[in-house]
JSON list of C-alpha atoms and ligand atoms in Angstrom, two decimals:
[
{"chain": "A", "resi": 8, "resn": "MET", "atom": "CA", "xyz": [-53.94, -36.94, 6.09]},
{"chain": "A", "resi": 9, "resn": "ASN", "atom": "CA", "xyz": [-55.40, -34.50, 8.59]},
{"chain": "A", "resi": 10, "resn": "TRP", "atom": "CA", "xyz": [-57.60, -36.75, 10.76]},
{"chain": "A", "resi": 11, "resn": "LYS", "atom": "CA", "xyz": [-59.84, -33.84, 11.74]},
{"chain": "A", "resi": 12, "resn": "LYS", "atom": "CA", "xyz": [-61.31, -33.80, 8.23]},
{"chain": "A", "resi": 13, "resn": "GLN", "atom": "CA", "xyz": [-62.83, -37.21, 8.90]},
{"chain": "A", "resi": 14, "resn": "TYR", "atom": "CA", "xyz": [-62.96, -37.71, 12.67]},
{"chain": "A", "resi": 15, "resn": "GLN", "atom": "CA", "xyz": [-63.81, -35.85, 15.86]},
{"chain": "A", "resi": 16, "resn": "LYS", "atom": "CA", "xyz": [-61.98, -38.28, 18.15]},
{"chain": "A", "resi": 17, "resn": "ALA", "atom": "CA", "xyz": [-58.37, -39.44, 18.23]},
{"chain": "A", "resi": 18, "resn": "LEU", "atom": "CA", "xyz": [-56.58, -41.89, 20.53]},
{"chain": "A", "resi": 19, "resn": "THR", "atom": "CA", "xyz": [-52.82, -41.83, 20.98]},
{"chain": "A", "resi": 20, "resn": "PHE", "atom": "CA", "xyz": [-50.27, -43.43, 23.31]},
{"chain": "A", "resi": 21, "resn": "SER", "atom": "CA", "xyz": [-46.91, -42.19, 24.59]},
{"chain": "A", "resi": 22, "resn": "TYR", "atom": "CA", "xyz": [-44.42, -44.56, 26.25]},
{"chain": "A", "resi": 23, "resn": "ASP", "atom": "CA", "xyz": [-41.07, -43.55, 27.69]},
{"chain": "A", "resi": 24, "resn": "ASP", "atom": "CA", "xyz": [-37.51, -44.83, 28.07]},
{"chain": "A", "resi": 25, "resn": "GLY", "atom": "CA", "xyz": [-37.38, -47.63, 25.45]},
{"chain": "A", "resi": 26, "resn": "ASN", "atom": "CA", "xyz": [-37.48, -50.55, 27.87]},
{"chain": "A", "resi": 27, "resn": "VAL", "atom": "CA", "xyz": [-37.39, -54.30, 27.16]},
{"chain": "A", "resi": 28, "resn": "GLN", "atom": "CA", "xyz": [-41.11, -54.52, 28.01]},
{"chain": "A", "resi": 29, "resn": "ASP", "atom": "CA", "xyz": [-41.85, -52.37, 24.95]},
{"chain": "A", "resi": 30, "resn": "LYS", "atom": "CA", "xyz": [-41.85, -55.70, 23.06]},
{"chain": "A", "resi": 31, "resn": "LYS", "atom": "CA", "xyz": [-44.89, -56.94, 24.93]},
{"chain": "A", "resi": 32, "resn": "LEU", "atom": "CA", "xyz": [-46.48, -53.50, 24.83]},
{"chain": "A", "resi": 33, "resn": "LEU", "atom": "CA", "xyz": [-46.10, -53.47, 21.03]},
{"chain": "A", "resi": 34, "resn": "ASP", "atom": "CA", "xyz": [-47.51, -56.99, 20.73]},
{"chain": "A", "resi": 35, "resn": "ILE", "atom": "CA", "xyz": [-50.68, -55.76, 22.39]},
{"chain": "A", "resi": 36, "resn": "LEU", "atom": "CA", "xyz": [-50.90, -52.35, 20.70]},
{"chain": "A", "resi": 37, "resn": "ASN", "atom": "CA", "xyz": [-50.28, -53.84, 17.25]},
{"chain": "A", "resi": 38, "resn": "ARG", "atom": "CA", "xyz": [-52.89, -56.53, 17.80]},
{"chain": "A", "resi": 39, "resn": "TYR", "atom": "CA", "xyz": [-55.50, -53.83, 18.42]},
{"chain": "A", "resi": 40, "resn": "GLY", "atom": "CA", "xyz": [-54.31, -51.42, 15.71]},
{"chain": "A", "resi": 41, "resn": "MET", "atom": "CA", "xyz": [-53.18, -48.81, 18.22]},
{"chain": "A", "resi": 42, "resn": "LYS", "atom": "CA", "xyz": [-50.45, -46.26, 17.46]},
{"chain": "A", "resi": 43, "resn": "CYS", "atom": "CA", "xyz": [-47.85, -45.08, 19.93]},
{"chain": "A", "resi": 44, "resn": "THR", "atom": "CA", "xyz": [-44.98, -42.65, 20.27]},
{"chain": "A", "resi": 45, "resn": "PHE", "atom": "CA", "xyz": [-41.83, -43.95, 21.97]},
{"chain": "A", "resi": 46, "resn": "ASN", "atom": "CA", "xyz": [-39.63, -41.43, 23.74]},
{"chain": "A", "resi": 47, "resn": "VAL", "atom": "CA", "xyz": [-36.18, -42.95, 23.93]},
{"chain": "A", "resi": 48, "resn": "ASN", "atom": "CA", "xyz": [-32.72, -42.35, 25.44]},
{"chain": "A", "resi": 49, "resn": "THR", "atom": "CA", "xyz": [-30.11, -43.12, 22.79]},
{"chain": "A", "resi": 50, "resn": "GLY", "atom": "CA", "xyz": [-27.15, -43.11, 25.24]},
{"chain": "A", "resi": 51, "resn": "LEU", "atom": "CA", "xyz": [-28.58, -45.97, 27.33]},
{"chain": "A", "resi": 52, "resn": "ASP", "atom": "CA", "xyz": [-28.92, -49.64, 26.41]},
{"chain": "A", "resi": 53, "resn": "PHE", "atom": "CA", "xyz": [-29.45, -53.09, 27.90]},
{"chain": "A", "resi": 54, "resn": "ASP", "atom": "CA", "xyz": [-26.33, -52.78, 30.07]},
{"chain": "A", "resi": 55, "resn": "HIS", "atom": "CA", "xyz": [-26.47, -49.05, 30.79]},
{"chain": "A", "resi": 56, "resn": "GLY", "atom": "CA", "xyz": [-29.19, -47.30, 32.75]},
{"chain": "A", "resi": 57, "resn": "THR", "atom": "CA", "xyz": [-30.41, -50.45, 34.53]},
{"chain": "A", "resi": 58, "resn": "TRP", "atom": "CA", "xyz": [-32.32, -49.93, 37.79]},
{"chain": "A", "resi": 59, "resn": "VAL", "atom": "CA", "xyz": [-34.82, -51.72, 40.02]},
{"chain": "A", "resi": 60, "resn": "TYR", "atom": "CA", "xyz": [-38.50, -50.80, 39.95]},
{"chain": "A", "resi": 61, "resn": "ARG", "atom": "CA", "xyz": [-40.20, -50.97, 43.36]},
{"chain": "A", "resi": 62, "resn": "ASP", "atom": "CA", "xyz": [-37.98, -53.87, 44.50]},
{"chain": "A", "resi": 63, "resn": "VAL", "atom": "CA", "xyz": [-39.72, -56.22, 42.04]},
{"chain": "A", "resi": 64, "resn": "LEU", "atom": "CA", "xyz": [-38.26, -55.78, 38.57]},
{"chain": "A", "resi": 65, "resn": "GLU", "atom": "CA", "xyz": [-34.83, -55.08, 37.10]},
{"chain": "A", "resi": 66, "resn": "VAL", "atom": "CA", "xyz": [-35.51, -52.55, 34.36]},
{"chain": "A", "resi": 67, "resn": "HIS", "atom": "CA", "xyz": [-33.37, -52.78, 31.23]},
{"chain": "A", "resi": 68, "resn": "ARG", "atom": "CA", "xyz": [-33.36, -50.57, 28.14]},
{"chain": "A", "resi": 69, "resn": "LEU", "atom": "CA", "xyz": [-33.47, -52.02, 24.66]},
{"chain": "A", "resi": 70, "resn": "ASN", "atom": "CA", "xyz": [-30.45, -51.80, 22.36]},
{"chain": "A", "resi": 71, "resn": "LEU", "atom": "CA", "xyz": [-32.12, -49.26, 20.11]},
{"chain": "A", "resi": 72, "resn": "ALA", "atom": "CA", "xyz": [-29.91, -49.91, 17.09]},
{"chain": "A", "resi": 73, "resn": "GLU", "atom": "CA", "xyz": [-31.47, -53.40, 16.91]},
{"chain": "A", "resi": 74, "resn": "CYS", "atom": "CA", "xyz": [-35.06, -52.14, 17.08]},
{"chain": "A", "resi": 75, "resn": "PRO", "atom": "CA", "xyz": [-36.18, -50.37, 13.87]},
{"chain": "A", "resi": 76, "resn": "GLU", "atom": "CA", "xyz": [-38.36, -53.38, 12.97]},
{"chain": "A", "resi": 77, "resn": "LEU", "atom": "CA", "xyz": [-39.79, -53.66, 16.46]},
{"chain": "A", "resi": 78, "resn": "TYR", "atom": "CA", "xyz": [-40.97, -50.05, 16.44]},
{"chain": "A", "resi": 79, "resn": "ALA", "atom": "CA", "xyz": [-42.05, -49.98, 12.77]},
{"chain": "A", "resi": 80, "resn": "GLY", "atom": "CA", "xyz": [-45.33, -48.17, 12.21]},
{"chain": "A", "resi": 81, "resn": "HIS", "atom": "CA", "xyz": [-44.98, -46.10, 15.38]},
{"chain": "A", "resi": 82, "resn": "GLU", "atom": "CA", "xyz": [-43.21, -42.81, 16.15]},
{"chain": "A", "resi": 83, "resn": "MET", "atom": "CA", "xyz": [-39.80, -42.33, 17.76]},
{"chain": "A", "resi": 84, "resn": "ALA", "atom": "CA", "xyz": [-39.29, -39.17, 19.79]},
{"chain": "A", "resi": 85, "resn": "VAL", "atom": "CA", "xyz": [-36.74, -37.36, 21.90]},
{"chain": "A", "resi": 86, "resn": "HIS", "atom": "CA", "xyz": [-36.21, -38.10, 25.62]},
{"chain": "A", "resi": 87, "resn": "GLY", "atom": "CA", "xyz": [-32.56, -37.02, 26.02]},
{"chain": "A", "resi": 88, "resn": "VAL", "atom": "CA", "xyz": [-29.39, -39.02, 25.39]},
{"chain": "A", "resi": 89, "resn": "TYR", "atom": "CA", "xyz": [-29.03, -39.99, 29.08]},
{"chain": "A", "resi": 90, "resn": "HIS", "atom": "CA", "xyz": [-32.40, -39.11, 30.66]},
{"chain": "A", "resi": 91, "resn": "TYR", "atom": "CA", "xyz": [-30.94, -36.09, 32.48]},
{"chain": "A", "resi": 92, "resn": "ASN", "atom": "CA", "xyz": [-33.09, -33.51, 34.24]},
{"chain": "A", "resi": 93, "resn": "LEU", "atom": "CA", "xyz": [-32.94, -30.89, 31.48]},
{"chain": "A", "resi": 94, "resn": "THR", "atom": "CA", "xyz": [-33.42, -27.93, 33.83]},
{"chain": "A", "resi": 95, "resn": "GLU", "atom": "CA", "xyz": [-30.13, -28.74, 35.63]},
{"chain": "A", "resi": 96, "resn": "LEU", "atom": "CA", "xyz": [-27.85, -28.65, 32.55]},
{"chain": "A", "resi": 97, "resn": "SER", "atom": "CA", "xyz": [-25.54, -25.93, 31.26]},
{"chain": "A", "resi": 98, "resn": "PRO", "atom": "CA", "xyz": [-26.43, -24.55, 27.81]},
{"chain": "A", "resi": 99, "resn": "ALA", "atom": "CA", "xyz": [-23.74, -26.74, 26.17]},
{"chain": "A", "resi": 100, "resn": "GLU", "atom": "CA", "xyz": [-24.88, -29.84, 28.06]},
{"chain": "A", "resi": 101, "resn": "LEU", "atom": "CA", "xyz": [-28.50, -29.15, 27.15]},
{"chain": "A", "resi": 102, "resn": "THR", "atom": "CA", "xyz": [-27.62, -28.92, 23.45]},
{"chain": "A", "resi": 103, "resn": "ALA", "atom": "CA", "xyz": [-25.62, -32.16, 23.61]},
{"chain": "A", "resi": 104, "resn": "GLU", "atom": "CA", "xyz": [-28.36, -34.01, 25.50]},
{"chain": "A", "resi": 105, "resn": "LEU", "atom": "CA", "xyz": [-31.08, -33.08, 23.01]},
{"chain": "A", "resi": 106, "resn": "GLN", "atom": "CA", "xyz": [-29.33, -32.60, 19.67]},
{"chain": "A", "resi": 107, "resn": "GLU", "atom": "CA", "xyz": [-27.36, -35.88, 19.79]},
{"chain": "A", "resi": 108, "resn": "ASN", "atom": "CA", "xyz": [-30.53, -37.68, 20.83]},
{"chain": "A", "resi": 109, "resn": "ALA", "atom": "CA", "xyz": [-32.44, -36.26, 17.85]},
{"chain": "A", "resi": 110, "resn": "GLU", "atom": "CA", "xyz": [-29.58, -37.01, 15.45]},
{"chain": "A", "resi": 111, "resn": "THR", "atom": "CA", "xyz": [-29.23, -40.63, 16.61]},
{"chain": "A", "resi": 112, "resn": "ILE", "atom": "CA", "xyz": [-32.96, -41.21, 16.34]},
{"chain": "A", "resi": 113, "resn": "THR", "atom": "CA", "xyz": [-32.87, -39.84, 12.78]},
{"chain": "A", "resi": 114, "resn": "LYS", "atom": "CA", "xyz": [-29.92, -42.08, 11.90]},
{"chain": "A", "resi": 115, "resn": "LEU", "atom": "CA", "xyz": [-31.41, -45.26, 13.43]},
{"chain": "A", "resi": 116, "resn": "TYR", "atom": "CA", "xyz": [-35.04, -44.84, 12.44]},
{"chain": "A", "resi": 117, "resn": "GLY", "atom": "CA", "xyz": [-34.82, -42.72, 9.28]},
{"chain": "A", "resi": 118, "resn": "THR", "atom": "CA", "xyz": [-37.16, -39.93, 10.36]},
{"chain": "A", "resi": 119, "resn": "ALA", "atom": "CA", "xyz": [-36.22, -36.69, 12.10]},
{"chain": "A", "resi": 120, "resn": "PRO", "atom": "CA", "xyz": [-38.10, -36.52, 15.43]},
{"chain": "A", "resi": 121, "resn": "VAL", "atom": "CA", "xyz": [-40.60, -33.69, 15.92]},
{"chain": "A", "resi": 122, "resn": "GLY", "atom": "CA", "xyz": [-41.74, -34.60, 19.42]},
{"chain": "A", "resi": 123, "resn": "MET", "atom": "CA", "xyz": [-40.41, -35.32, 22.86]},
{"chain": "A", "resi": 124, "resn": "ALA", "atom": "CA", "xyz": [-41.36, -36.19, 26.42]},
{"chain": "A", "resi": 125, "resn": "TYR", "atom": "CA", "xyz": [-39.68, -34.32, 29.29]},
{"chain": "A", "resi": 126, "resn": "PRO", "atom": "CA", "xyz": [-37.59, -36.62, 31.49]},
{"chain": "A", "resi": 127, "resn": "TYR", "atom": "CA", "xyz": [-39.11, -36.41, 35.02]},
{"chain": "A", "resi": 128, "resn": "GLY", "atom": "CA", "xyz": [-41.78, -34.15, 33.51]},
{"chain": "A", "resi": 129, "resn": "VAL", "atom": "CA", "xyz": [-39.68, -31.03, 34.15]},
{"chain": "A", "resi": 130, "resn": "TYR", "atom": "CA", "xyz": [-38.90, -28.16, 31.80]},
{"chain": "A", "resi": 131, "resn": "ASN", "atom": "CA", "xyz": [-38.38, -24.39, 31.65]},
{"chain": "A", "resi": 132, "resn": "ASP", "atom": "CA", "xyz": [-38.25, -21.66, 29.02]},
{"chain": "A", "resi": 133, "resn": "THR", "atom": "CA", "xyz": [-34.57, -22.34, 28.23]},
{"chain": "A", "resi": 134, "resn": "VAL", "atom": "CA", "xyz": [-35.33, -25.99, 27.53]},
{"chain": "A", "resi": 135, "resn": "ILE", "atom": "CA", "xyz": [-38.27, -25.06, 25.31]},
{"chain": "A", "resi": 136, "resn": "ALA", "atom": "CA", "xyz": [-36.17, -22.52, 23.36]},
{"chain": "A", "resi": 137, "resn": "GLU", "atom": "CA", "xyz": [-33.57, -25.23, 22.67]},
{"chain": "A", "resi": 138, "resn": "LEU", "atom": "CA", "xyz": [-36.27, -27.68, 21.55]},
{"chain": "A", "resi": 139, "resn": "ASN", "atom": "CA", "xyz": [-37.71, -25.08, 19.19]},
{"chain": "A", "resi": 140, "resn": "ARG", "atom": "CA", "xyz": [-34.23, -24.54, 17.74]},
{"chain": "A", "resi": 141, "resn": "LEU", "atom": "CA", "xyz": [-33.96, -28.29, 17.08]},
{"chain": "A", "resi": 142, "resn": "GLY", "atom": "CA", "xyz": [-37.29, -28.44, 15.27]},
{"chain": "A", "resi": 143, "resn": "ILE", "atom": "CA", "xyz": [-39.24, -30.14, 18.05]},
{"chain": "A", "resi": 144, "resn": "ARG", "atom": "CA", "xyz": [-42.88, -29.16, 17.69]},
{"chain": "A", "resi": 145, "resn": "TYR", "atom": "CA", "xyz": [-44.57, -30.75, 20.70]},
{"chain": "A", "resi": 146, "resn": "ALA", "atom": "CA", "xyz": [-43.38, -31.86, 24.14]},
{"chain": "A", "resi": 147, "resn": "ARG", "atom": "CA", "xyz": [-45.23, -33.74, 26.85]},
{"chain": "A", "resi": 148, "resn": "GLY", "atom": "CA", "xyz": [-45.26, -33.36, 30.62]},
{"chain": "A", "resi": 149, "resn": "VAL", "atom": "CA", "xyz": [-46.71, -35.78, 33.18]},
{"chain": "A", "resi": 150, "resn": "GLU", "atom": "CA", "xyz": [-49.63, -33.90, 34.76]},
{"chain": "A", "resi": 151, "resn": "SER", "atom": "CA", "xyz": [-52.98, -35.54, 34.02]},
{"chain": "A", "resi": 152, "resn": "SER", "atom": "CA", "xyz": [-55.46, -33.18, 32.40]},
{"chain": "A", "resi": 153, "resn": "HIS", "atom": "CA", "xyz": [-58.33, -35.69, 32.63]},
{"chain": "A", "resi": 154, "resn": "SER", "atom": "CA", "xyz": [-59.53, -33.91, 29.52]},
{"chain": "A", "resi": 155, "resn": "PHE", "atom": "CA", "xyz": [-59.84, -34.60, 25.79]},
{"chain": "A", "resi": 156, "resn": "ALA", "atom": "CA", "xyz": [-59.78, -30.95, 24.78]},
{"chain": "A", "resi": 157, "resn": "GLU", "atom": "CA", "xyz": [-57.20, -29.75, 22.28]},
{"chain": "A", "resi": 158, "resn": "GLN", "atom": "CA", "xyz": [-54.33, -27.82, 23.89]},
{"chain": "A", "resi": 159, "resn": "ALA", "atom": "CA", "xyz": [-53.01, -24.53, 22.56]},
{"chain": "A", "resi": 160, "resn": "ASP", "atom": "CA", "xyz": [-49.44, -24.84, 23.86]},
{"chain": "A", "resi": 161, "resn": "LEU", "atom": "CA", "xyz": [-47.98, -28.02, 22.40]},
{"chain": "A", "resi": 162, "resn": "MET", "atom": "CA", "xyz": [-44.57, -27.38, 24.03]},
{"chain": "A", "resi": 163, "resn": "ARG", "atom": "CA", "xyz": [-46.26, -27.73, 27.42]},
{"chain": "A", "resi": 164, "resn": "PHE", "atom": "CA", "xyz": [-48.63, -30.49, 26.41]},
{"chain": "A", "resi": 165, "resn": "GLN", "atom": "CA", "xyz": [-50.14, -32.54, 29.25]},
{"chain": "A", "resi": 166, "resn": "PRO", "atom": "CA", "xyz": [-51.59, -36.04, 28.82]},
{"chain": "A", "resi": 167, "resn": "THR", "atom": "CA", "xyz": [-55.18, -37.04, 29.50]},
{"chain": "A", "resi": 168, "resn": "CYS", "atom": "CA", "xyz": [-53.90, -39.55, 32.05]},
{"chain": "A", "resi": 169, "resn": "HIS", "atom": "CA", "xyz": [-51.37, -42.24, 32.95]},
{"chain": "A", "resi": 170, "resn": "HIS", "atom": "CA", "xyz": [-52.46, -45.84, 32.30]},
{"chain": "A", "resi": 171, "resn": "ASP", "atom": "CA", "xyz": [-52.60, -46.50, 36.05]},
{"chain": "A", "resi": 172, "resn": "ASP", "atom": "CA", "xyz": [-54.94, -43.56, 36.66]},
{"chain": "A", "resi": 173, "resn": "PRO", "atom": "CA", "xyz": [-57.99, -44.69, 38.68]},
{"chain": "A", "resi": 174, "resn": "GLN", "atom": "CA", "xyz": [-60.14, -42.76, 36.20]},
{"chain": "A", "resi": 175, "resn": "LEU", "atom": "CA", "xyz": [-58.80, -44.55, 33.08]},
{"chain": "A", "resi": 176, "resn": "PHE", "atom": "CA", "xyz": [-61.87, -46.68, 32.39]},
{"chain": "A", "resi": 177, "resn": "ASP", "atom": "CA", "xyz": [-64.36, -43.95, 33.32]},
{"chain": "A", "resi": 178, "resn": "LEU", "atom": "CA", "xyz": [-62.57, -41.69, 30.85]},
{"chain": "A", "resi": 179, "resn": "ALA", "atom": "CA", "xyz": [-62.66, -44.43, 28.21]},
{"chain": "A", "resi": 180, "resn": "LYS", "atom": "CA", "xyz": [-66.40, -44.85, 28.66]},
{"chain": "A", "resi": 181, "resn": "GLN", "atom": "CA", "xyz": [-66.93, -41.10, 28.51]},
{"chain": "A", "resi": 182, "resn": "PHE", "atom": "CA", "xyz": [-64.83, -40.89, 25.34]},
{"chain": "A", "resi": 183, "resn": "LEU", "atom": "CA", "xyz": [-66.73, -43.71, 23.66]},
{"chain": "A", "resi": 184, "resn": "GLU", "atom": "CA", "xyz": [-70.15, -42.30, 24.50]},
{"chain": "A", "resi": 185, "resn": "SER", "atom": "CA", "xyz": [-69.39, -38.68, 23.59]},
{"chain": "A", "resi": 186, "resn": "GLU", "atom": "CA", "xyz": [-70.62, -37.13, 20.37]},
{"chain": "A", "resi": 187, "resn": "PRO", "atom": "CA", "xyz": [-68.29, -34.13, 20.19]},
{"chain": "A", "resi": 188, "resn": "GLU", "atom": "CA", "xyz": [-68.56, -31.22, 17.81]},
{"chain": "A", "resi": 189, "resn": "THR", "atom": "CA", "xyz": [-64.92, -30.25, 18.22]},
{"chain": "A", "resi": 190, "resn": "PRO", "atom": "CA", "xyz": [-61.86, -32.55, 17.93]},
{"chain": "A", "resi": 191, "resn": "GLN", "atom": "CA", "xyz": [-61.18, -34.57, 21.07]},
{"chain": "A", "resi": 192, "resn": "ILE", "atom": "CA", "xyz": [-57.90, -36.30, 21.93]},
{"chain": "A", "resi": 193, "resn": "PHE", "atom": "CA", "xyz": [-57.48, -39.18, 24.39]},
{"chain": "A", "resi": 194, "resn": "TYR", "atom": "CA", "xyz": [-53.78, -39.27, 25.25]},
{"chain": "A", "resi": 195, "resn": "VAL", "atom": "CA", "xyz": [-52.43, -42.05, 27.49]},
{"chain": "A", "resi": 196, "resn": "TRP", "atom": "CA", "xyz": [-48.85, -42.26, 28.72]},
{"chain": "A", "resi": 197, "resn": "GLY", "atom": "CA", "xyz": [-46.67, -44.52, 30.85]},
{"chain": "A", "resi": 198, "resn": "HIS", "atom": "CA", "xyz": [-43.72, -46.91, 30.91]},
{"chain": "A", "resi": 199, "resn": "SER", "atom": "CA", "xyz": [-44.03, -50.50, 29.69]},
{"chain": "A", "resi": 200, "resn": "TYR", "atom": "CA", "xyz": [-42.09, -51.85, 32.72]},
{"chain": "A", "resi": 201, "resn": "GLU", "atom": "CA", "xyz": [-44.89, -50.59, 34.98]},
{"chain": "A", "resi": 202, "resn": "PHE", "atom": "CA", "xyz": [-47.28, -53.21, 33.52]},
{"chain": "A", "resi": 203, "resn": "GLU", "atom": "CA", "xyz": [-44.71, -55.93, 34.21]},
{"chain": "A", "resi": 204, "resn": "GLY", "atom": "CA", "xyz": [-43.77, -54.64, 37.67]},
{"chain": "A", "resi": 205, "resn": "GLN", "atom": "CA", "xyz": [-47.40, -54.33, 38.73]},
{"chain": "A", "resi": 206, "resn": "GLN", "atom": "CA", "xyz": [-48.53, -57.44, 36.85]},
{"chain": "A", "resi": 207, "resn": "ASN", "atom": "CA", "xyz": [-51.40, -55.53, 35.31]},
{"chain": "A", "resi": 208, "resn": "TRP", "atom": "CA", "xyz": [-50.99, -56.03, 31.55]},
{"chain": "A", "resi": 209, "resn": "ASP", "atom": "CA", "xyz": [-54.69, -56.97, 31.60]},
{"chain": "A", "resi": 210, "resn": "ARG", "atom": "CA", "xyz": [-55.38, -53.29, 32.20]},
{"chain": "A", "resi": 211, "resn": "LEU", "atom": "CA", "xyz": [-53.91, -52.44, 28.79]},
{"chain": "A", "resi": 212, "resn": "GLU", "atom": "CA", "xyz": [-55.70, -55.36, 27.12]},
{"chain": "A", "resi": 213, "resn": "ARG", "atom": "CA", "xyz": [-59.02, -54.24, 28.59]},
{"chain": "A", "resi": 214, "resn": "PHE", "atom": "CA", "xyz": [-58.47, -50.62, 27.60]},
{"chain": "A", "resi": 215, "resn": "CYS", "atom": "CA", "xyz": [-57.52, -51.54, 24.01]},
{"chain": "A", "resi": 216, "resn": "GLU", "atom": "CA", "xyz": [-60.42, -53.95, 23.73]},
{"chain": "A", "resi": 217, "resn": "MET", "atom": "CA", "xyz": [-62.82, -51.20, 24.78]},
{"chain": "A", "resi": 218, "resn": "LEU", "atom": "CA", "xyz": [-61.48, -48.61, 22.35]},
{"chain": "A", "resi": 219, "resn": "ALA", "atom": "CA", "xyz": [-60.27, -50.58, 19.32]},
{"chain": "A", "resi": 220, "resn": "GLY", "atom": "CA", "xyz": [-61.96, -50.90, 15.95]},
{"chain": "A", "resi": 221, "resn": "ARG", "atom": "CA", "xyz": [-64.30, -47.90, 16.17]},
{"chain": "A", "resi": 222, "resn": "ASP", "atom": "CA", "xyz": [-65.05, -46.14, 12.94]},
{"chain": "A", "resi": 223, "resn": "ASP", "atom": "CA", "xyz": [-65.42, -42.79, 14.73]},
{"chain": "A", "resi": 224, "resn": "ILE", "atom": "CA", "xyz": [-61.94, -42.88, 16.33]},
{"chain": "A", "resi": 225, "resn": "PHE", "atom": "CA", "xyz": [-58.65, -42.06, 14.59]},
{"chain": "A", "resi": 226, "resn": "TYR", "atom": "CA", "xyz": [-55.73, -44.16, 15.91]},
{"chain": "A", "resi": 227, "resn": "GLY", "atom": "CA", "xyz": [-52.50, -42.24, 15.38]},
{"chain": "A", "resi": 228, "resn": "THR", "atom": "CA", "xyz": [-49.06, -41.52, 16.77]},
{"chain": "A", "resi": 229, "resn": "ASN", "atom": "CA", "xyz": [-48.57, -38.32, 18.74]},
{"chain": "A", "resi": 230, "resn": "ARG", "atom": "CA", "xyz": [-47.23, -36.59, 15.65]},
{"chain": "A", "resi": 231, "resn": "GLU", "atom": "CA", "xyz": [-50.18, -37.65, 13.52]},
{"chain": "A", "resi": 232, "resn": "VAL", "atom": "CA", "xyz": [-52.65, -36.56, 16.18]},
{"chain": "A", "resi": 233, "resn": "LEU", "atom": "CA", "xyz": [-51.04, -33.33, 17.44]},
{"chain": "A", "resi": 234, "resn": "LEU", "atom": "CA", "xyz": [-49.48, -32.14, 14.14]},
{"chain": "A", "resi": 235, "resn": "PRO", "atom": "CA", "xyz": [-52.02, -33.41, 11.61]},
{"chain": "A", "resi": 236, "resn": "ASP", "atom": "CA", "xyz": [-50.69, -31.30, 8.75]},
{"chain": "A", "resi": 237, "resn": "GLU", "atom": "CA", "xyz": [-47.04, -32.24, 9.24]},
{"chain": "A", "resi": 238, "resn": "GLU", "atom": "CA", "xyz": [-45.46, -34.72, 6.83]},
{"chain": "A", "resi": 239, "resn": "PRO", "atom": "CA", "xyz": [-42.58, -36.80, 8.27]},
{"chain": "A", "resi": 240, "resn": "LYS", "atom": "CA", "xyz": [-39.10, -35.79, 7.10]},
{"chain": "A", "resi": 241, "resn": "THR", "atom": "CA", "xyz": [-37.08, -38.83, 6.16]},
{"chain": "A", "resi": 242, "resn": "LYS", "atom": "CA", "xyz": [-33.30, -38.66, 6.06]},
{"chain": "B", "resi": 330, "resn": "ZN", "atom": "ZN1", "xyz": [-38.30, -41.22, 31.19]}
]
C-alpha cells in the first residue's frame, strides 16, 4: 500500500550494525507499533567486530543467522559484510563487500534488500554506481536534515536526526502539531548500543510514547516509507 494515499505523515527508524542491544530496542519499538530498518554486517558476529564504546560498554554484534524471528516485521538492509569504509576499497573489494552482504541478507531473511546505510556515513559516485547495479534503491548518510521534507535523491538520503539530537523532542512536537499538505517523513537513526552506553533508553520510550498510536501517522520501515510503490521480492 502506498501510504501517501491515506496519510501525510510517516515515521520511520533506521538502526545500524546489528548489535545485541537491538533486542531491547525491538522490545520497545514493537510495544509501540513502530517499524524500523536494520542495517547489518553479515561478516561480523558476537565474537567478531567487538569493540568498546566510550570506555563504558563492550559492544557485540548479534549472530544474525539466529535472528530472523527477532527482526520479524521489520526491514533488513545492507551495511557491508565487514563495515569497511566503502570509498577506500578497490572495485573488486567493493563488489565483494556489498554483493555478499546483500546475498546473505536475502538467504537469512528471505527478502532481497533494497536499502542500505553507509558505514561511517561516507560514499562517492563509484559506491553509488555499484549499489545501483545491485538493486539498492535508497541509501542513508548521517547528516541531520532537521527536516521532514521528501528528498529527491534517495541514494544520498539524509536522516531528520539522530536519536541523541538535542532537537529530537522539539522536532517531535513540531511533527505532531503540523497539518501538512505534502507528505512529511520523520526519519530517526542511531545504534542501539548508544542507549545502553549512555543509559538513556528512557529517551526512546518518551519519543515513542509521544508519537505512537496516531491515526494521522503511517508507521513503516524505510522501504515502505521511501519506496511506497515497491513490493518486497522474496527469494
Ligand atoms: Zn555502522
